[in-house]
Structure formats: C-alpha cells, structure tokens
mmCIF file of C-alpha atoms and ligand atoms in Angstrom:
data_model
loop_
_atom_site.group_PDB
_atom_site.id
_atom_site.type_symbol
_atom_site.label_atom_id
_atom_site.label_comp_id
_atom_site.label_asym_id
_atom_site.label_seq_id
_atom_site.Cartn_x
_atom_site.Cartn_y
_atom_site.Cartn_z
ATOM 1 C CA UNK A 287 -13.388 -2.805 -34.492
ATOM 2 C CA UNK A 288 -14.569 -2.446 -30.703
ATOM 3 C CA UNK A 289 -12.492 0.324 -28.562
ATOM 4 C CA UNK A 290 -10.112 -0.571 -26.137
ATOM 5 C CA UNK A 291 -11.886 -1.586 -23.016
ATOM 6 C CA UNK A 292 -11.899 1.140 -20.194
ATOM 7 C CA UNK A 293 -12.389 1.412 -16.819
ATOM 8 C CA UNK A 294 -12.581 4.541 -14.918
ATOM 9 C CA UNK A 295 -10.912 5.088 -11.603
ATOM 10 C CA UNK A 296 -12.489 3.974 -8.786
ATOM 11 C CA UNK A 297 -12.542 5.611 -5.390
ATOM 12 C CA UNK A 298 -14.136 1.866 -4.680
ATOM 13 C CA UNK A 299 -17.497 3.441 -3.199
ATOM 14 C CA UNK A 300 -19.969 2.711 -6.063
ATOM 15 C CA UNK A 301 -19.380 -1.120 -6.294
ATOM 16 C CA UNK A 302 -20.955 -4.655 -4.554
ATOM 17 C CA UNK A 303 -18.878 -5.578 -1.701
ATOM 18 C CA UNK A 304 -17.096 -8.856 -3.182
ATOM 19 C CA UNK A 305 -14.431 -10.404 0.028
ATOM 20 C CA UNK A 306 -15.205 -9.009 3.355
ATOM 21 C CA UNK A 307 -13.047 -9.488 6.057
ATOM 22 C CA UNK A 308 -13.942 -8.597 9.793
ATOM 23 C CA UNK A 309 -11.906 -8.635 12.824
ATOM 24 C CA UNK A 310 -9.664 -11.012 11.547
ATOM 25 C CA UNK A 311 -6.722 -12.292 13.592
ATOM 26 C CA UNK A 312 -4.423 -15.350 12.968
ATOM 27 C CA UNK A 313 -1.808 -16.748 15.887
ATOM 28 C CA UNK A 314 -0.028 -19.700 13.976
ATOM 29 C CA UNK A 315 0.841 -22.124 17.240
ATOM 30 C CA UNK A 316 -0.323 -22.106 20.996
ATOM 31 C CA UNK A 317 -0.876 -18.661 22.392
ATOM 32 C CA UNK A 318 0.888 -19.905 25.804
ATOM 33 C CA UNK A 319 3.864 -20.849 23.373
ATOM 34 C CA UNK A 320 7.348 -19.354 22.906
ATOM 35 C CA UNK A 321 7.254 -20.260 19.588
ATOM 36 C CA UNK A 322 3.622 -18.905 19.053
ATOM 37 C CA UNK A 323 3.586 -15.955 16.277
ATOM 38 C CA UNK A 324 0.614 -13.283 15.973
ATOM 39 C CA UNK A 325 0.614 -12.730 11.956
ATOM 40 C CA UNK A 326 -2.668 -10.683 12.026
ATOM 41 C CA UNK A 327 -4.088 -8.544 14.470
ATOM 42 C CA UNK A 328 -8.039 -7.470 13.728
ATOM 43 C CA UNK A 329 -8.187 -6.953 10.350
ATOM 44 C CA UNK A 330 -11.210 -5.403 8.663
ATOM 45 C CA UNK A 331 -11.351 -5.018 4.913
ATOM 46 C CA UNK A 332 -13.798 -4.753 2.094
ATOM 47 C CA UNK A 333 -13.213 -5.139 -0.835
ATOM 48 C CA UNK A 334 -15.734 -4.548 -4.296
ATOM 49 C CA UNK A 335 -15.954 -5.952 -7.378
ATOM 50 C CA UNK A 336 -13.790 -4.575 -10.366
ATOM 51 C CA UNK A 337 -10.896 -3.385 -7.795
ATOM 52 C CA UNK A 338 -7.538 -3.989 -8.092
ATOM 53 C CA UNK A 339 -6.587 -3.859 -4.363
ATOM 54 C CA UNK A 340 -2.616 -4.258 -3.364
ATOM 55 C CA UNK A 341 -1.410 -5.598 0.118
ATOM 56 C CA UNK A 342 1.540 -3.773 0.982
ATOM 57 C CA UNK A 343 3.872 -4.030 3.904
ATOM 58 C CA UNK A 344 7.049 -5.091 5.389
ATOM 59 C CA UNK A 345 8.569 -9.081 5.112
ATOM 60 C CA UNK A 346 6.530 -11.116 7.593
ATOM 61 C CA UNK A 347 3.471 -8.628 8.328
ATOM 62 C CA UNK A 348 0.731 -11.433 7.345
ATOM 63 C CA UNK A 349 -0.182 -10.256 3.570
ATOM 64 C CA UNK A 350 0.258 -14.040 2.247
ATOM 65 C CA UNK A 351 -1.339 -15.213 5.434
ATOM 66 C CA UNK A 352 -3.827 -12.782 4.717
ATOM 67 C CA UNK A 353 -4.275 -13.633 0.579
ATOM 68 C CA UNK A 354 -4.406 -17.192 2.152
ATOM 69 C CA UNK A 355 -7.486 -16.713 4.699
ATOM 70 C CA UNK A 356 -9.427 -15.205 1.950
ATOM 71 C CA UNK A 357 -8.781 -17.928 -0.709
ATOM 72 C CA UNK A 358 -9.551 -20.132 1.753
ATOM 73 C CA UNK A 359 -6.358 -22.116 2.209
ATOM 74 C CA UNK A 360 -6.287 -21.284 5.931
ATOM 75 C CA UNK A 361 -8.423 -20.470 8.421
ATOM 76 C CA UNK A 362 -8.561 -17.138 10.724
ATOM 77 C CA UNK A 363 -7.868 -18.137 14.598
ATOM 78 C CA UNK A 364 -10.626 -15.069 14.705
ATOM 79 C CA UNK A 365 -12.809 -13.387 12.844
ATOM 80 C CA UNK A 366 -14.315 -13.690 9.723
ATOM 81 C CA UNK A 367 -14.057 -13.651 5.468
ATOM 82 C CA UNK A 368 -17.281 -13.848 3.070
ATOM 83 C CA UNK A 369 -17.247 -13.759 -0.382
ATOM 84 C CA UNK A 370 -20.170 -12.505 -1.777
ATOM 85 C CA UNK A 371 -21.693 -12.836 1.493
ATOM 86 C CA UNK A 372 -21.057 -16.620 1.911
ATOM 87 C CA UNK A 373 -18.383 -17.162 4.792
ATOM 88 C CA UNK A 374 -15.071 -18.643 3.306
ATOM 89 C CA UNK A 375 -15.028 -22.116 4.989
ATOM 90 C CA UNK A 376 -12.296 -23.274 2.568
ATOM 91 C CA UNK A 377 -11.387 -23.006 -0.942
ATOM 92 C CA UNK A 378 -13.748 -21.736 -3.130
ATOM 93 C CA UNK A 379 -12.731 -22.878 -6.920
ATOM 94 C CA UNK A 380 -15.941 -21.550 -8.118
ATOM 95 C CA UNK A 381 -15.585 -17.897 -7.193
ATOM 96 C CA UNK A 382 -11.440 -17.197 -6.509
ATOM 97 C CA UNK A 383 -8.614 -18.360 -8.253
ATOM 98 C CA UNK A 384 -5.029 -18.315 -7.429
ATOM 99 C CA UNK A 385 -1.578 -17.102 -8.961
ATOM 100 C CA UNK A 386 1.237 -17.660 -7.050
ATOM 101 C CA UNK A 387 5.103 -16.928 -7.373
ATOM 102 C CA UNK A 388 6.142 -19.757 -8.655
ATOM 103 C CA UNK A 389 4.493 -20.911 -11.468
ATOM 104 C CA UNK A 390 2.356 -23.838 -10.830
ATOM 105 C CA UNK A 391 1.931 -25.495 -14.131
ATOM 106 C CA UNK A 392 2.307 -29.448 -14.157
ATOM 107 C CA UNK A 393 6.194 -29.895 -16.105
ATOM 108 C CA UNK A 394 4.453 -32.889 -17.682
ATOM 109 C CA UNK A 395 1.638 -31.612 -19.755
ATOM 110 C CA UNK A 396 0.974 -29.196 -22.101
ATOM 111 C CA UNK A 397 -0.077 -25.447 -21.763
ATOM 112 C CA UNK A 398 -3.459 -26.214 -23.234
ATOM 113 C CA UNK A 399 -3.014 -29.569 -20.947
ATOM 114 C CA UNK A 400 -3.073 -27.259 -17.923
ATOM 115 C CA UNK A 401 -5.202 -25.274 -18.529
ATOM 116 C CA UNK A 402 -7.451 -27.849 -18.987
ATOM 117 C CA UNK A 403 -7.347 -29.332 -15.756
ATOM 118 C CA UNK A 404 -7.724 -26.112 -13.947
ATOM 119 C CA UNK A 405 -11.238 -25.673 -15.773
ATOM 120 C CA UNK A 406 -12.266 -29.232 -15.340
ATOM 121 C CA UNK A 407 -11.238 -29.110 -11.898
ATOM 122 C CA UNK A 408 -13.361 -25.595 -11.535
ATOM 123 C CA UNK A 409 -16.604 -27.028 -13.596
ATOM 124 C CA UNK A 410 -16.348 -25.486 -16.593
ATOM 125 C CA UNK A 411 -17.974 -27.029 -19.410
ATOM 126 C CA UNK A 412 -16.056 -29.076 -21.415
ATOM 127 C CA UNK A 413 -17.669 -26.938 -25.019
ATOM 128 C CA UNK A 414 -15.739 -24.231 -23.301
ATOM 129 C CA UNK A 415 -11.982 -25.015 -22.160
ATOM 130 C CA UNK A 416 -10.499 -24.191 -25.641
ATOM 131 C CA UNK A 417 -12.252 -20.735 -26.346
ATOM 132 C CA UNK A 418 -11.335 -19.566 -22.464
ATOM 133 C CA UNK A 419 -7.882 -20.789 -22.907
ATOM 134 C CA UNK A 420 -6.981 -19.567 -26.425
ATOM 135 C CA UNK A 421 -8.627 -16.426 -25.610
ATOM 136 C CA UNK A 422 -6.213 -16.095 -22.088
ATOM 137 C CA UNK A 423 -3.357 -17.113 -24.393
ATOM 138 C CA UNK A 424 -3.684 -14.695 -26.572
ATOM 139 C CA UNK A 425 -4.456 -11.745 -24.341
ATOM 140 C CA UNK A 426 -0.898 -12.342 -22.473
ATOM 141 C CA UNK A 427 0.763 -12.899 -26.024
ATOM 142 C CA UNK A 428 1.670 -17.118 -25.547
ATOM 143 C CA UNK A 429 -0.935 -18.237 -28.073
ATOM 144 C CA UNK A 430 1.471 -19.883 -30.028
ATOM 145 C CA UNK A 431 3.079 -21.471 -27.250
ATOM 146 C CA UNK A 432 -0.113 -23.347 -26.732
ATOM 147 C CA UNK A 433 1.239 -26.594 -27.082
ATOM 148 C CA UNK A 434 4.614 -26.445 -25.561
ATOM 149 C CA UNK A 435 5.201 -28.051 -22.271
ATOM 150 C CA UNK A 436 6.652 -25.770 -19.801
ATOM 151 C CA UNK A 437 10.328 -26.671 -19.314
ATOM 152 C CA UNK A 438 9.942 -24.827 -22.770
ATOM 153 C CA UNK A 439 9.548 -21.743 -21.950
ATOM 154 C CA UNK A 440 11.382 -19.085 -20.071
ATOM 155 C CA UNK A 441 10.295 -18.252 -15.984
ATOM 156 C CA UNK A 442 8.759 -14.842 -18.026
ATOM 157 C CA UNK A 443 6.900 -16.545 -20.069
ATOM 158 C CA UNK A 444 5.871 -19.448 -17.720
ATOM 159 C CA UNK A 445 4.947 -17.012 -15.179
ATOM 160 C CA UNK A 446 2.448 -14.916 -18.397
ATOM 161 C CA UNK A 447 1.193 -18.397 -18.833
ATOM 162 C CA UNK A 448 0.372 -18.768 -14.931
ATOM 163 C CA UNK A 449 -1.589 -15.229 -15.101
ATOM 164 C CA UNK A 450 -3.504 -16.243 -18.518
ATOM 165 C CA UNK A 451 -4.591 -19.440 -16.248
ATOM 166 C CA UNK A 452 -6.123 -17.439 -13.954
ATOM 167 C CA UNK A 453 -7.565 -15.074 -16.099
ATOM 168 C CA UNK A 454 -9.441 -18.320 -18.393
ATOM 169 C CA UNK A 455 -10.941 -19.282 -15.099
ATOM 170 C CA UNK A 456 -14.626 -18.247 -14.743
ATOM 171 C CA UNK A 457 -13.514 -16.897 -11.338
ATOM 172 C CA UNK A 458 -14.515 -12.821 -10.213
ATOM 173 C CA UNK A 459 -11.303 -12.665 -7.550
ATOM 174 C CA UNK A 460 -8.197 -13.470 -8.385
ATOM 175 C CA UNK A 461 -5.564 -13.697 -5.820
ATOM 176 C CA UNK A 462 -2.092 -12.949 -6.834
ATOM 177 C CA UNK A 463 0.703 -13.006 -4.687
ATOM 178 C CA UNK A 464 4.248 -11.729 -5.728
ATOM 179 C CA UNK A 465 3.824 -13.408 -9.422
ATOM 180 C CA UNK A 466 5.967 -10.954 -10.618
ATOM 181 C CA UNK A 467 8.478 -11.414 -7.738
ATOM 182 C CA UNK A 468 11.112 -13.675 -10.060
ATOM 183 C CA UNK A 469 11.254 -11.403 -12.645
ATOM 184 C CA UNK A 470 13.574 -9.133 -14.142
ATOM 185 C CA UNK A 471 12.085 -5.401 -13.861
ATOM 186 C CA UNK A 472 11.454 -4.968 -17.673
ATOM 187 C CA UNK A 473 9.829 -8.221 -17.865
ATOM 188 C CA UNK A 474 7.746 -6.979 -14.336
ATOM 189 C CA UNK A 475 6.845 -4.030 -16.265
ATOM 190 C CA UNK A 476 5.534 -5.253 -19.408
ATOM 191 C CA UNK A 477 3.210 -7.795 -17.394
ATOM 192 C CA UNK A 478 2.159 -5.157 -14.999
ATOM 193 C CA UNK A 479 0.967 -3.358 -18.339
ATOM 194 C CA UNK A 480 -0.966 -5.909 -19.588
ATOM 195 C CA UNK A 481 -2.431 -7.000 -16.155
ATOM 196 C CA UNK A 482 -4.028 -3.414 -16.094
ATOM 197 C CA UNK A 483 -5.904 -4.412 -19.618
ATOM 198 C CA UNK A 484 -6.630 -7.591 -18.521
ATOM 199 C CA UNK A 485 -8.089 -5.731 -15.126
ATOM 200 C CA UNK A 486 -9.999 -3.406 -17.938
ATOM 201 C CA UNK A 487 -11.396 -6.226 -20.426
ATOM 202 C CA UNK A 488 -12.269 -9.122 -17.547
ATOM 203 C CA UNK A 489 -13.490 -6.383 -14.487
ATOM 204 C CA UNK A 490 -12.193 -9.177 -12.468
ATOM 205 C CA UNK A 491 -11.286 -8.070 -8.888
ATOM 206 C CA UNK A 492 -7.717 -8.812 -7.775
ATOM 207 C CA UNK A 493 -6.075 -8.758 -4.718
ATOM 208 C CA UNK A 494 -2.130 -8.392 -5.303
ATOM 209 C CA UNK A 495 0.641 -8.974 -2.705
ATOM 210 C CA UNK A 496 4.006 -7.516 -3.674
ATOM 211 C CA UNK A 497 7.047 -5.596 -2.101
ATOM 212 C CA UNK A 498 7.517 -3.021 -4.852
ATOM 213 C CA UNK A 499 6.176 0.069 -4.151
ATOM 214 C CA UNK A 500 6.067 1.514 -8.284
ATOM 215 C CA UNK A 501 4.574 -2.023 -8.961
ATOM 216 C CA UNK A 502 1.433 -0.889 -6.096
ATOM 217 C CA UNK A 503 1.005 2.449 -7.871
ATOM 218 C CA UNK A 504 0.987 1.365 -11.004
ATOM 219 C CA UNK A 505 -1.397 -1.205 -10.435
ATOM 220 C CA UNK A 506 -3.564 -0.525 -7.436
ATOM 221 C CA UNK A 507 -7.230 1.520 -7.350
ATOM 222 C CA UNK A 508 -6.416 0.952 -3.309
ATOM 223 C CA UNK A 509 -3.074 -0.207 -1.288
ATOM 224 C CA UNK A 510 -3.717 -1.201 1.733
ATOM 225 C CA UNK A 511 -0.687 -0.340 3.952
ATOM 226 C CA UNK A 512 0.104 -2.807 6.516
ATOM 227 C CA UNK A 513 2.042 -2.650 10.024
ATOM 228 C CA UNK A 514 5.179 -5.341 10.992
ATOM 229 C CA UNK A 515 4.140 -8.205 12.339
ATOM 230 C CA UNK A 516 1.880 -8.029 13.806
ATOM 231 C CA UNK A 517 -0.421 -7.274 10.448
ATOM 232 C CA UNK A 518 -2.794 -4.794 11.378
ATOM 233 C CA UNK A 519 -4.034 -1.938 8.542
ATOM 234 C CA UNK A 520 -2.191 1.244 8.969
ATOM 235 C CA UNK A 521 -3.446 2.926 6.677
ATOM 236 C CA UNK A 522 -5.056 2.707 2.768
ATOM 237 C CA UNK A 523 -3.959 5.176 0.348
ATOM 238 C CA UNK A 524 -5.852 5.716 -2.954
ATOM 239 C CA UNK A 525 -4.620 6.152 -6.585
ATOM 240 C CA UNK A 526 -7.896 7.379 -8.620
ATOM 241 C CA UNK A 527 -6.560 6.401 -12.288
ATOM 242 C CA UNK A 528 -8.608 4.605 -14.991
ATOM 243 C CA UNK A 529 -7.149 1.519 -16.192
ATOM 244 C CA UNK A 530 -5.682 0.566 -18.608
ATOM 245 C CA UNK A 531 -2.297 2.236 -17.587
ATOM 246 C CA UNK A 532 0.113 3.414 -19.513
ATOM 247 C CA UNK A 533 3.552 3.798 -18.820
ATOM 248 C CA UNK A 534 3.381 7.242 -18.977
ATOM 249 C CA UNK A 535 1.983 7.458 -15.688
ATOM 250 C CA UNK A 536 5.239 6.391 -13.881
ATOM 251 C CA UNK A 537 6.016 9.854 -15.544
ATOM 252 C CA UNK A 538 3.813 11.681 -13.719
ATOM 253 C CA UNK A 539 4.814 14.042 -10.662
ATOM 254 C CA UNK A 540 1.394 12.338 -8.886
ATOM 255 C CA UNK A 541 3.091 8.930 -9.708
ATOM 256 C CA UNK A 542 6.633 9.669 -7.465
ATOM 257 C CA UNK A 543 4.360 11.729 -5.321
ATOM 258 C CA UNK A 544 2.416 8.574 -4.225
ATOM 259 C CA UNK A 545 5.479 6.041 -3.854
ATOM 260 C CA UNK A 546 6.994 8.428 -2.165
ATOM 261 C CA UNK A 547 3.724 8.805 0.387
ATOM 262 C CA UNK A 548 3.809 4.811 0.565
ATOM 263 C CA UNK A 549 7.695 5.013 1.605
ATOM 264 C CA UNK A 550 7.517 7.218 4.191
ATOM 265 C CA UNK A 551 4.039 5.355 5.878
ATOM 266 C CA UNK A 552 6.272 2.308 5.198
ATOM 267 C CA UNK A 553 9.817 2.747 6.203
ATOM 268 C CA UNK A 554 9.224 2.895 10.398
ATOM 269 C CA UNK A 555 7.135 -0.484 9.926
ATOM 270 C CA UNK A 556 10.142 -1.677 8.073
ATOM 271 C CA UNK A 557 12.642 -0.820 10.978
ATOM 272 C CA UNK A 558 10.712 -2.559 13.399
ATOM 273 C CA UNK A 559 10.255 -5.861 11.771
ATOM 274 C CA UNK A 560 13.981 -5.782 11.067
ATOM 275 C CA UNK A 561 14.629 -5.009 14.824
ATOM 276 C CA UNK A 562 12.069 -7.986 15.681
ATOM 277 C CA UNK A 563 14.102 -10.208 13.383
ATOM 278 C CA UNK A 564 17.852 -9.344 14.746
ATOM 279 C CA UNK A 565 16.271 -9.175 18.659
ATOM 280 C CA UNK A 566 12.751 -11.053 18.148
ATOM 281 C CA UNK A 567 12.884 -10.779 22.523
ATOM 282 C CA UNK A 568 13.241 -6.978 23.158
ATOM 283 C CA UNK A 569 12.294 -5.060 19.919
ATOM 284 C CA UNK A 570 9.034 -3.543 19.613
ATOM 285 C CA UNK A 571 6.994 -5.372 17.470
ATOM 286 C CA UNK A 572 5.333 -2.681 15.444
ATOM 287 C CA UNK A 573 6.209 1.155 16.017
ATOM 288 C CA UNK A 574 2.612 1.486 15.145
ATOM 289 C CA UNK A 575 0.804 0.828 18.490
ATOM 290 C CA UNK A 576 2.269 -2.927 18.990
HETATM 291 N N1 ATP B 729 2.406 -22.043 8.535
HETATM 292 C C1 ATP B 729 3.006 -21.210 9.382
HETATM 293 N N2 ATP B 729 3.405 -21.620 10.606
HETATM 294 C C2 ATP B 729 3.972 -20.773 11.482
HETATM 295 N N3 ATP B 729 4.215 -19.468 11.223
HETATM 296 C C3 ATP B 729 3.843 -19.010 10.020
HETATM 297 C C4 ATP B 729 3.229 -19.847 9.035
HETATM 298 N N4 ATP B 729 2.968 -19.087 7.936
HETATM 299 C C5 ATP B 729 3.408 -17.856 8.223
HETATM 300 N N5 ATP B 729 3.926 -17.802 9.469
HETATM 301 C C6 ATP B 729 4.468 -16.608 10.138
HETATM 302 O O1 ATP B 729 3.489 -15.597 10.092
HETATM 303 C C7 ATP B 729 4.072 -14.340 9.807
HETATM 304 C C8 ATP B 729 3.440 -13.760 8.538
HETATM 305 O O2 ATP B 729 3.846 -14.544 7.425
HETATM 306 P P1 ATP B 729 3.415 -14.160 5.937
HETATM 307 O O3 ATP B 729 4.056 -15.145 5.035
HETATM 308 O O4 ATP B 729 1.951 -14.024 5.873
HETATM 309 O O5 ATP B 729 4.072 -12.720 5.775
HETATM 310 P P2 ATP B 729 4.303 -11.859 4.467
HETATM 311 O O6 ATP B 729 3.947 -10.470 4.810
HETATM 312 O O7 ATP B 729 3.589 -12.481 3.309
HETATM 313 O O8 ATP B 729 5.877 -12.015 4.312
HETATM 314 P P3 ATP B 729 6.818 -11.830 3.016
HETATM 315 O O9 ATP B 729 6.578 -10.454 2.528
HETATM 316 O O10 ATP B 729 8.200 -12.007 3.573
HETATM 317 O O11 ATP B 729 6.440 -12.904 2.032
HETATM 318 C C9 ATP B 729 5.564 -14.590 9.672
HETATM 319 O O12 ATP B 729 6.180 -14.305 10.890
HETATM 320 C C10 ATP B 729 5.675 -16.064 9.394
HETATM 321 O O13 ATP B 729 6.858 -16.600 9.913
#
C-alpha cells in the first residue's frame, strides 16, 4: 500500500515562481469619473508552485478582481501577470482552472457529462477523461454519484463535485474563490480537510479567496493580507505546516495564535471599508496609507 502523500511546509522560498504579478492596478470605469472605483492599487505577488496561497481581506478590497486578472478573465488597467513566465493575455485553460462559489455544473448533464466537457474543452485526450474523472470522484468521496445529474445532489455535494472538476483538470493553478462560502461550517470543514490532501497528492498550486479567517489558517502555506479598497498588500503572514492537515491543528495554541494575528492586521481595514460604504465621500479609504 503506498503512504499517505506528504508535503512539508513551505516557507515558499525553494520553489519555481508559477503566477507573477507586478505593479498591478485595476480602476473599473473612467478615472475622471464619479463613478470610477480603484479596486487594486500596485500589487506585486509571486507565487510558486505547490503553494496553497489565501487572499484575505475586507468585502470589496479587489481579491476576486485580483483571482480574476490572474485567470485571465480581466485585464489589469496596469501592470502585469505571467504564468510560468508567459504574460496572462486572457484565459489560459491549459495551465489554470477555476472553482467558483456557485457551482458551475451544466443542470442538464451528467457528473461524468461535465466533467467531460471541461476536459474536452481543456484538450485532454479523449483515452483519458474517465480515469481523471473517476479518480477526482473518488478522491472527494462522489464516485458513486457519477452518473447523477446535479439537481440530485445537495449544494455540499455539488460544490465537492465542482472541486473534483478542477482537480481532474491537467491544470498546475487552480483558482478558487469562496467555494466553500455556501456551506454550512461542518460541511466547510470536512472539504477544507480533504482540499489539504488533495493539495498533498496533486502539488497543484492554489490560490484561495475566502472571508474566514480559521478557513486561511487551516489551509494557507501564505495569506496574503490585503488593505480596503483600495487592494494593496498589507502584509503576508506565514503558517509553516506540512499538509495534509489534520484537525488537530485548529487545536493548537499556534493555530488561535495566528487567527488571532490575522484579526488584529485585519480589523482597522475592516472599519474603513465599512466607513467608505456608509460615507463612500468623506471616509478614508484605507487606514493603511490610502
Ligand atoms: N465589473 C465591475 N465593474 C465595476 N466595479 C467593479 C466590478 N467588479 C468589481 N468592482 C468593484 O471593485 C471593487 C473590488 O471588487 P471585488 O469583487 O474584487 O472585491 P472582493 O474583495 O472580492 O469583495 P468580496 O469579498 O465582497 O467578494 C469593489 O468596489 C467592486 O464594487
């Protein structure tokens, strides 16, 4: 029987630089416009292959818009992203794949149906589609749910189906942003779990947008701690623990050490973008040099 696969923590150093992203800025509108909105500011950020990096910060500081410049769904108004040293022009179905919220699955086919268009649409040999997607299947425990359509299954399981998608893609990167948002916290927890093995077995490199701060340091190798709006890095704060995880570590003083480090970087950047949202005129529009 093989082991359980392993990764050691990462401080990030020792890897290939997978997504770079330099000086990037996004305005969405005309800059002379009252209704123009700076979501980024000059973001820089690399990121290497095998890391699970997290985009943290406060409703409205440009993570999506960020997750969405990288996966090549938008561009930057300035700046650049590269992944592996190709500049992101659009999407790039070869190299990064996407899980969103919501799950995304067509309501009129098949699990095995979906998956199956994702990997034709992402040139993966035909000879291939039904090892990759049993083996995704399996990994998040939906195997036998292969052939169900899914109005079938539950917004749980539909959403473990989304991640197995992404996971049977050939992709390296996989964006994620809030999947586990509609979740109920057990259901968040278990996933989380087996998003760490998955992390440990594939050595895929995801970038994760989400809100919960246990969910970042559970998950994470690096979170990068955003400003409000607008989204410029404050700050990136390390975890250093092999993955898989187990649950155990939410027991660990480190564990409530680190959320705790992540609420207090957090909780001025969350004041100000609720000021800019009741007063979007006179509040400032980050405490942190905006
Ligand atoms: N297509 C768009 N047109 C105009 N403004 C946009 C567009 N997309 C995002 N924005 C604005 O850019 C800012 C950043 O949005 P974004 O969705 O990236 O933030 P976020 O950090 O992901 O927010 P949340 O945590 O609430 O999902 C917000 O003020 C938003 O209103």
């Amino acid at each position: 029987m093989n082991a359980p696969a392993f990764r050691a923590a990462t401080d990030g150093s020792s890897s290939p630089v997978v997504i770079s992203v330099k000086n990037v800025s996004k305005r969405f509108g005309e800059a002379k416009s009252n209704q123009s909105v700076l979501a980024l500011d000059n973001v820089s950020l690399d990121i290497r292959k095998g890391e699970f990096v997290c985009l943290l910060g406060p409703s409205g500081c440009g993570k999506s818009t960020l997750l969405n410049i990288i996966g090549g769904l938008m561009d930057a108004s300035s700046g650049s992203a590269r992944i592996d040293g190709r500049e992101i022009k659009g999407p790039t179905p070869d190299a990064i794949s996407f899980v969103f919220q919501e799950s995304t699955l067509f309501p009129w086919y098949t699990i095995v149906e979906n998956f199956n268009i994702a990997l034709k649409f992402q040139g993966v040999p035909q000879s291939e589609w039904s090892d990759r997607t049993m083996k995704a299947l399996k990994s998040v425990g939906m195997a036998t749910f292969a052939n169900h359509y899914p109005n079938q299954l539950s917004v749980g399981m539909r959403q473990r189906v989304n991640m197995a998608r992404g996971i049977a893609l050939k992709t390296d990167v996989l964006l994620m942003d809030e999947p586990f948002a509609a979740l109920d916290e057990q259901t968040r927890m278990v996933l989380g779990e087996d998003l760490s093995t998955l992390l440990a077995e594939t050595g895929k490199t995801i970038v994760f947008v989400t809100h919960s701060l246990a969910e970042a340091v559970f998950l994470s190798d690096r979170i990068i701690v955003m400003t409000a709006r607008p989204g410029r890095i404050k700050t990136v704060v390390e975890v250093g623990e092999p993955h898989p995880r187990s649950p155990d570590f939410m027991l660990e003083p480190r564990f409530s050490e680190l959320r705790n480090e992540l609420y207090a970087l957090l909780r001025d950047e969350i004041r100000a973008a609720t000021a800019a949202m009741r007063d979007p005129v006179s509040a400032p529009v980050s405490l942190h040099g905006g």
